[in-house]
Amino acid sequence: MKFSVADLLDQLPGQEPLPIAKLEKALGLTATGDQELLRIALTGLGRVGVLEEGELGISRSSDAGLIEARLRCSSKGFCFALRDDGEEDIYIRDHQLNHAWNGDRVLVRITREGGRRRSPEGSIQCILQRQTTSLLAQVEQQNDRLVAVPLDDRLLTALELPVADAVHLNPPEEAVVEVRVDRYPVAQLAPQGHVARSLAIHAGEEADRELLLTKHGLHDRPAAPRSSPKAIADKDRDDLTGLPTLLLGGWTGTNAPILPAVSLEESDTGVRLWIHAPALAERLSAGGPLDLWLREQAEALCLGRAWLPLVPSAHSKAATFAPGQSEAALSVALDLDADGALQHFRFCRSRIRPDGLVDGAALQALAERKPKSRTLPAALKGLKDQLPLLERLIALAGQLRDRRLAAGSLDLDLATPAIASLGDLLASDPDLSREGWLPRFEATQATALLRELTLPAHQALGQHLEAMELPALYAVNPAPEAEDVNEVAKAALALEVPLELSADGNASAQELATAFAGTDRARVLQQQLCDTVRPVALAAEPGPNLLAGEPRALAAWCFPSLHYADLWNQQLLVLLLVEGKDRPSVRHKTRVDLAADSCHGSIDWPLLAPSQLNPFQEARSEALIQRLNGRSRFVQELRLDTLAMAQAREAEPLVGQTLQGVISGVQSYGFFVEVPPSQVEGLVHVSSLVDDWYEYRSRQNRLVGRKNRRTYMLGDRVEVVIQKVDVLRHQIDLAVVLPEGDGTEFAADGPSGANQAEPDQADASEQAPSPGTADREDNALAGSSSEG
């Protein structure tokens, strides 16, 4: 089938009916067979209450009880529907899944309202879009069936294979297979697939990248439509080639996205900061085939030392900045006062000529250089004339960072472990992280400097597009729930971490991060804090962005080859600068400057013709925003998967060794330990604690021995032995080393490893688990071989 239910619903954004003929055209269905499949789908969707058909055509159901969500499962069978509207996640029992798989987009109906310490429950009414089209698996013979058993334990099913695939029953040592899904489960029929190829598990970094690409379905990525970048004329462009300009280059991977350039000028009241973004929006047609393809891809993907680029190489090459070369740009002049606050701004189409490239080696050499030293390190010799500018930029970045933190933003000291294969993932994000928190600012990282310097540019465009009433894509980040933050504060108090709460008894995430930084449990408590913050998301309406310290409107635009949302906002900016009407009519002599904030509040006429504006207004649908936010989540999952595989590879040579780690999480089934040097996280299962019967005390984040009163508590240092490493499942099995002289006999009143919940916890058979259950298991527990 050439369309999914989600594709179909995307063509029906509102309650207005759409004739079937127009629906066929919108979906590109010209063959009779495809049109017949559409009618079958419409009939089925009508019967389950998703669509309604009338004389004027097809429309969405008016049933408000149907909720769009994304399914998230764990290896233990716990499944949650993660809602797009940000409301509480919905627990789905296994008999209510209706053949949906982990990652699928679904429509859910709530069957039981949530209560205190219990999630609402629901059933899946319709699968909107399948996430898994291929998977990594092992081939097994189960009675008379040949099946593929997924390596991802969150896919709670096996696929039937054709007899010909029996050749993969005894694969070469350390190999898995890629299975393509031919039929999803329907009614009583099981899913079917076929083996596409065999993949080696231990064949080096390139092979690991191939495993990641296969696991996440990136081999099926469609090719970009043929398109040549548009030539850009110098007419009406500001010549800024004489302005001292630097490139801050923090990426070295192949096909890495383009980064902006920066300039700085002194003024009477402060400084004028210039941000020059690559003029990618001017090199392609908005709404054209390439633009539509880019909307689907949404993000550039980093796989360590290599990227899957968002933008075709021809367009990227045409827009890339290089020292000494003149290139077109989209620039903004940001007037900042002495405290770094944004006062005024003005955008322009420009041409720049960067004077030098600043990389990590140069910044490190500058940081280590003694103030009065007469010698210049080799890494700085090419930047000799630009050193004063670079030093001022570093100072300004620190000042902007301090302002951001003062406004409530959250920085955490959770650096990515220094594993060489991670490549560009080791660098800080050059823009706002979608996670809702930022790694600690490092002045020796070019991307960290760029992040702070470009933030006022995103704030300026957000304010400008809101004032111009143009259909921008805004980045919003509301504050975390006070209840969630207070739970972390309670956990810290239980660990005897001194805290000072505000007058209303609530703690802010930033206050907790500061308090945790001075303790010996800083890392694990900051990891707990991560779970409370809300991710940055795209929205059609402006809203606060706590991470940026922006109370009203933020629209990113400086990284168009990294995120499609930046390219979208660039397209609006170019349209305004080129086609915007700066006066009501030709009879009016006075013009307003549409490129500057000075025009805000003085425009009472249409800025653009309907033919120019309508395509953007129609395209900025809820479906587009959900798509872009979904791809942002996918990028984060891919990043975590890449990190987990690299950490597991680092742990493989350590099997059998005794290492000291830190307890990073405690659950009823055991505790997680972070083990250096890669900070890989493994599980010590309660079944391996044979010296006593351990009770789980959730409020105190600890396991306590009933007889010997030994405790395993969040942040404790423990010695562990790495017993097993499963690279593909990212599972590390650990065993704790007991102090010398301790016995290992079982407790007299019960078997070792029994999980004892606190008396006030509801029985699992009567109460739905919390949403965190699935997330925590995905990290390390799923399918652990030490599980008892």
mmCIF file with all atom_site columns, N, CA, C and O in Angstrom, residues 431-445:
data_model
loop_
_atom_site.group_PDB
_atom_site.id
_atom_site.type_symbol
_atom_site.label_atom_id
_atom_site.label_alt_id
_atom_site.label_comp_id
_atom_site.label_asym_id
_atom_site.label_entity_id
_atom_site.label_seq_id
_atom_site.pdbx_PDB_ins_code
_atom_site.Cartn_x
_atom_site.Cartn_y
_atom_site.Cartn_z
_atom_site.occupancy
_atom_site.B_iso_or_equiv
_atom_site.pdbx_formal_charge
_atom_site.auth_seq_id
_atom_site.auth_comp_id
_atom_site.auth_asym_id
_atom_site.auth_atom_id
_atom_site.pdbx_PDB_model_num
ATOM 1  N N  . ASP A 1 431 ? 23.173 24.153 19.050 1.00 0.00 ? 431 ASP A N  1
ATOM 2  C CA . ASP A 1 431 ? 21.916 24.869 19.276 1.00 0.00 ? 431 ASP A CA 1
ATOM 3  C C  . ASP A 1 431 ? 21.282 24.300 20.539 1.00 0.00 ? 431 ASP A C  1
ATOM 4  O O  . ASP A 1 431 ? 21.878 23.487 21.241 1.00 0.00 ? 431 ASP A O  1
ATOM 5  N N  . LEU A 1 432 ? 20.079 24.722 20.834 1.00 0.00 ? 432 LEU A N  1
ATOM 6  C CA . LEU A 1 432 ? 19.406 24.252 22.043 1.00 0.00 ? 432 LEU A CA 1
ATOM 7  C C  . LEU A 1 432 ? 19.123 22.760 21.954 1.00 0.00 ? 432 LEU A C  1
ATOM 8  O O  . LEU A 1 432 ? 18.534 22.279 20.992 1.00 0.00 ? 432 LEU A O  1
ATOM 9  N N  . SER A 1 433 ? 19.535 22.019 22.956 1.00 0.00 ? 433 SER A N  1
ATOM 10 C CA . SER A 1 433 ? 19.255 20.589 23.005 1.00 0.00 ? 433 SER A CA 1
ATOM 11 C C  . SER A 1 433 ? 17.757 20.366 23.108 1.00 0.00 ? 433 SER A C  1
ATOM 12 O O  . SER A 1 433 ? 17.037 21.096 23.789 1.00 0.00 ? 433 SER A O  1
ATOM 13 N N  . ARG A 1 434 ? 17.245 19.327 22.436 1.00 0.00 ? 434 ARG A N  1
ATOM 14 C CA . ARG A 1 434 ? 15.824 19.019 22.520 1.00 0.00 ? 434 ARG A CA 1
ATOM 15 C C  . ARG A 1 434 ? 15.476 18.292 23.818 1.00 0.00 ? 434 ARG A C  1
ATOM 16 O O  . ARG A 1 434 ? 14.317 18.018 24.087 1.00 0.00 ? 434 ARG A O  1
ATOM 17 N N  . GLU A 1 435 ? 16.477 17.968 24.646 1.00 0.00 ? 435 GLU A N  1
ATOM 18 C CA . GLU A 1 435 ? 16.233 17.196 25.862 1.00 0.00 ? 435 GLU A CA 1
ATOM 19 C C  . GLU A 1 435 ? 15.659 18.043 26.996 1.00 0.00 ? 435 GLU A C  1
ATOM 20 O O  . GLU A 1 435 ? 15.176 17.506 27.981 1.00 0.00 ? 435 GLU A O  1
ATOM 21 N N  . GLY A 1 436 ? 15.762 19.347 26.905 1.00 0.00 ? 436 GLY A N  1
ATOM 22 C CA . GLY A 1 436 ? 15.260 20.193 27.980 1.00 0.00 ? 436 GLY A CA 1
ATOM 23 C C  . GLY A 1 436 ? 16.332 20.614 28.971 1.00 0.00 ? 436 GLY A C  1
ATOM 24 O O  . GLY A 1 436 ? 16.057 21.348 29.917 1.00 0.00 ? 436 GLY A O  1
ATOM 25 N N  . TRP A 1 437 ? 17.557 20.143 28.787 1.00 0.00 ? 437 TRP A N  1
ATOM 26 C CA . TRP A 1 437 ? 18.690 20.585 29.605 1.00 0.00 ? 437 TRP A CA 1
ATOM 27 C C  . TRP A 1 437 ? 19.917 20.640 28.706 1.00 0.00 ? 437 TRP A C  1
ATOM 28 O O  . TRP A 1 437 ? 19.947 20.075 27.623 1.00 0.00 ? 437 TRP A O  1
ATOM 29 N N  . LEU A 1 438 ? 20.948 21.347 29.174 1.00 0.00 ? 438 LEU A N  1
ATOM 30 C CA . LEU A 1 438 ? 22.166 21.529 28.383 1.00 0.00 ? 438 LEU A CA 1
ATOM 31 C C  . LEU A 1 438 ? 23.372 21.021 29.157 1.00 0.00 ? 438 LEU A C  1
ATOM 32 O O  . LEU A 1 438 ? 23.422 21.143 30.393 1.00 0.00 ? 438 LEU A O  1
ATOM 33 N N  . PRO A 1 439 ? 24.351 20.461 28.456 1.00 0.00 ? 439 PRO A N  1
ATOM 34 C CA . PRO A 1 439 ? 25.596 20.096 29.148 1.00 0.00 ? 439 PRO A CA 1
ATOM 35 C C  . PRO A 1 439 ? 26.327 21.339 29.620 1.00 0.00 ? 439 PRO A C  1
ATOM 36 O O  . PRO A 1 439 ? 26.168 22.421 29.051 1.00 0.00 ? 439 PRO A O  1
ATOM 37 N N  . ARG A 1 440 ? 27.106 21.166 30.646 1.00 0.00 ? 440 ARG A N  1
ATOM 38 C CA . ARG A 1 440 ? 27.831 22.302 31.230 1.00 0.00 ? 440 ARG A CA 1
ATOM 39 C C  . ARG A 1 440 ? 28.643 23.030 30.157 1.00 0.00 ? 440 ARG A C  1
ATOM 40 O O  . ARG A 1 440 ? 29.292 22.410 29.317 1.00 0.00 ? 440 ARG A O  1
ATOM 41 N N  . PHE A 1 441 ? 28.602 24.352 30.200 1.00 0.00 ? 441 PHE A N  1
ATOM 42 C CA . PHE A 1 441 ? 29.295 25.189 29.212 1.00 0.00 ? 441 PHE A CA 1
ATOM 43 C C  . PHE A 1 441 ? 30.805 25.012 29.320 1.00 0.00 ? 441 PHE A C  1
ATOM 44 O O  . PHE A 1 441 ? 31.382 25.123 30.412 1.00 0.00 ? 441 PHE A O  1
ATOM 45 N N  . GLU A 1 442 ? 31.434 24.717 28.189 1.00 0.00 ? 442 GLU A N  1
ATOM 46 C CA . GLU A 1 442 ? 32.885 24.587 28.117 1.00 0.00 ? 442 GLU A CA 1
ATOM 47 C C  . GLU A 1 442 ? 33.408 25.578 27.076 1.00 0.00 ? 442 GLU A C  1
ATOM 48 O O  . GLU A 1 442 ? 33.110 25.454 25.887 1.00 0.00 ? 442 GLU A O  1
ATOM 49 N N  . ALA A 1 443 ? 34.201 26.545 27.521 1.00 0.00 ? 443 ALA A N  1
ATOM 50 C CA . ALA A 1 443 ? 34.720 27.568 26.606 1.00 0.00 ? 443 ALA A CA 1
ATOM 51 C C  . ALA A 1 443 ? 35.727 27.002 25.621 1.00 0.00 ? 443 ALA A C  1
ATOM 52 O O  . ALA A 1 443 ? 36.098 27.684 24.662 1.00 0.00 ? 443 ALA A O  1
ATOM 53 N N  . THR A 1 444 ? 36.167 25.761 25.818 1.00 0.00 ? 444 THR A N  1
ATOM 54 C CA . THR A 1 444 ? 37.109 25.142 24.888 1.00 0.00 ? 444 THR A CA 1
ATOM 55 C C  . THR A 1 444 ? 36.398 24.354 23.792 1.00 0.00 ? 444 THR A C  1
ATOM 56 O O  . THR A 1 444 ? 37.057 23.734 22.959 1.00 0.00 ? 444 THR A O  1
ATOM 57 N N  . GLN A 1 445 ? 35.064 24.349 23.806 1.00 0.00 ? 445 GLN A N  1
ATOM 58 C CA . GLN A 1 445 ? 34.289 23.683 22.763 1.00 0.00 ? 445 GLN A CA 1
ATOM 59 C C  . GLN A 1 445 ? 33.668 24.733 21.845 1.00 0.00 ? 445 GLN A C  1
ATOM 60 O O  . GLN A 1 445 ? 32.888 25.580 22.299 1.00 0.00 ? 445 GLN A O  1
#
